[in-house]
Tab-separated table of C-alpha atoms in Angstrom:
chain	number	residue	atom	x	y	z
A	28	MET	CA	101.163	28.951	102.969
A	29	LYS	CA	102.492	30.387	99.709
A	30	ARG	CA	99.053	31.664	98.849
A	31	LYS	CA	98.715	33.605	102.104
A	32	THR	CA	102.201	35.064	101.743
A	33	CYS	CA	101.577	36.158	98.154
A	34	LEU	CA	98.251	37.672	99.089
A	35	ALA	CA	99.837	39.596	101.961
A	36	LEU	CA	102.652	40.893	99.743
A	37	PHE	CA	100.153	41.912	97.080
A	38	ALA	CA	98.079	43.850	99.615
A	39	LEU	CA	101.138	45.600	101.069
A	40	SER	CA	102.522	46.552	97.666
A	41	GLY	CA	99.138	47.987	96.683
A	42	GLY	CA	99.022	50.013	99.877
A	43	LEU	CA	102.512	51.366	99.311
A	44	MET	CA	101.653	52.283	95.743
A	45	MET	CA	98.626	54.234	96.968
A	46	ALA	CA	100.706	56.031	99.607
A	47	PHE	CA	103.359	57.162	97.150
A	48	ALA	CA	100.882	58.019	94.385
A	49	ALA	CA	99.088	60.523	96.620
A	50	ASN	CA	101.696	63.261	96.127
A	51	VAL	CA	99.908	66.508	96.985
A	52	ASP	CA	101.113	69.793	95.557
A	53	LYS	CA	101.596	72.115	98.526
A	54	CYS	CA	101.179	75.303	96.481
A	55	THR	CA	97.839	74.201	95.065
A	56	GLU	CA	96.710	73.152	98.517
A	57	LYS	CA	97.609	76.584	99.925
A	58	TYR	CA	95.878	78.309	97.001
A	59	ASN	CA	92.670	76.351	97.565
A	60	GLY	CA	92.850	77.205	101.254
A	61	CYS	CA	93.287	80.865	100.373
A	62	MET	CA	90.365	80.960	97.930
A	63	GLU	CA	87.880	79.538	100.435
A	64	PRO	CA	87.853	82.676	102.632
A	65	CYS	CA	87.448	84.746	99.442
A	66	SER	CA	84.297	82.816	98.605
A	67	ASN	CA	83.076	83.255	102.166
A	68	LEU	CA	83.758	86.988	101.947
A	69	LYS	CA	81.759	87.209	98.730
A	70	ALA	CA	78.838	85.371	100.338
A	71	GLN	CA	78.953	87.597	103.428
A	72	LEU	CA	78.995	90.774	101.361
A	73	THR	CA	76.076	89.511	99.282
A	74	ALA	CA	74.109	88.646	102.423
A	75	ARG	CA	74.761	92.106	103.876
A	76	GLY	CA	73.386	93.740	100.752
A	77	SER	CA	76.549	95.320	99.387
A	78	THR	CA	76.532	96.630	95.853
A	79	PRO	CA	77.653	94.221	93.105
A	80	GLU	CA	80.538	96.567	92.235
A	81	MET	CA	81.808	96.472	95.829
A	82	ILE	CA	81.447	92.691	95.995
A	83	GLY	CA	83.353	92.244	92.746
A	84	MET	CA	86.103	94.626	93.792
A	85	ARG	CA	86.658	92.967	97.185
A	86	TYR	CA	86.555	89.473	95.668
A	87	LYS	CA	89.079	90.438	92.980
A	88	GLU	CA	91.398	91.894	95.641
A	89	CYS	CA	91.210	88.714	97.680
A	90	SER	CA	91.723	86.403	94.704
A	91	ALA	CA	94.606	88.568	93.428
A	92	ALA	CA	96.338	88.122	96.782
A	93	CYS	CA	95.851	84.357	96.485
A	94	ASN	CA	97.216	84.347	92.930
A	95	LYS	CA	100.248	86.350	94.075
A	96	ALA	CA	100.881	83.900	96.914
A	97	LEU	CA	100.564	80.973	94.495
A	98	LYS	CA	103.130	82.467	92.114
A	99	ALA	CA	105.488	83.154	95.023
A	100	CYS	CA	105.134	79.583	96.228
A	101	GLN	CA	105.779	78.178	92.761
A	102	THR	CA	108.934	80.255	92.327
A	103	LYS	CA	110.285	78.972	95.658
A	104	LYS	CA	110.238	75.397	94.353
């Protein structure tokens, strides 16, 4: 009986430790979500045959907006 109880407590404490250890940074999560459309935009422009200068300019604009949003989110904390 003691063995089953100890095993159950051990499993529950491990599960709780995993739940609290998975603290996700919301700003980083938003930044990663913002950068994905930028990568998609770059791929679309490349597929359409845009000039490398245009692709670079549009990608830099998109990533600059993401960087600005990340800084704003970090200052809110």
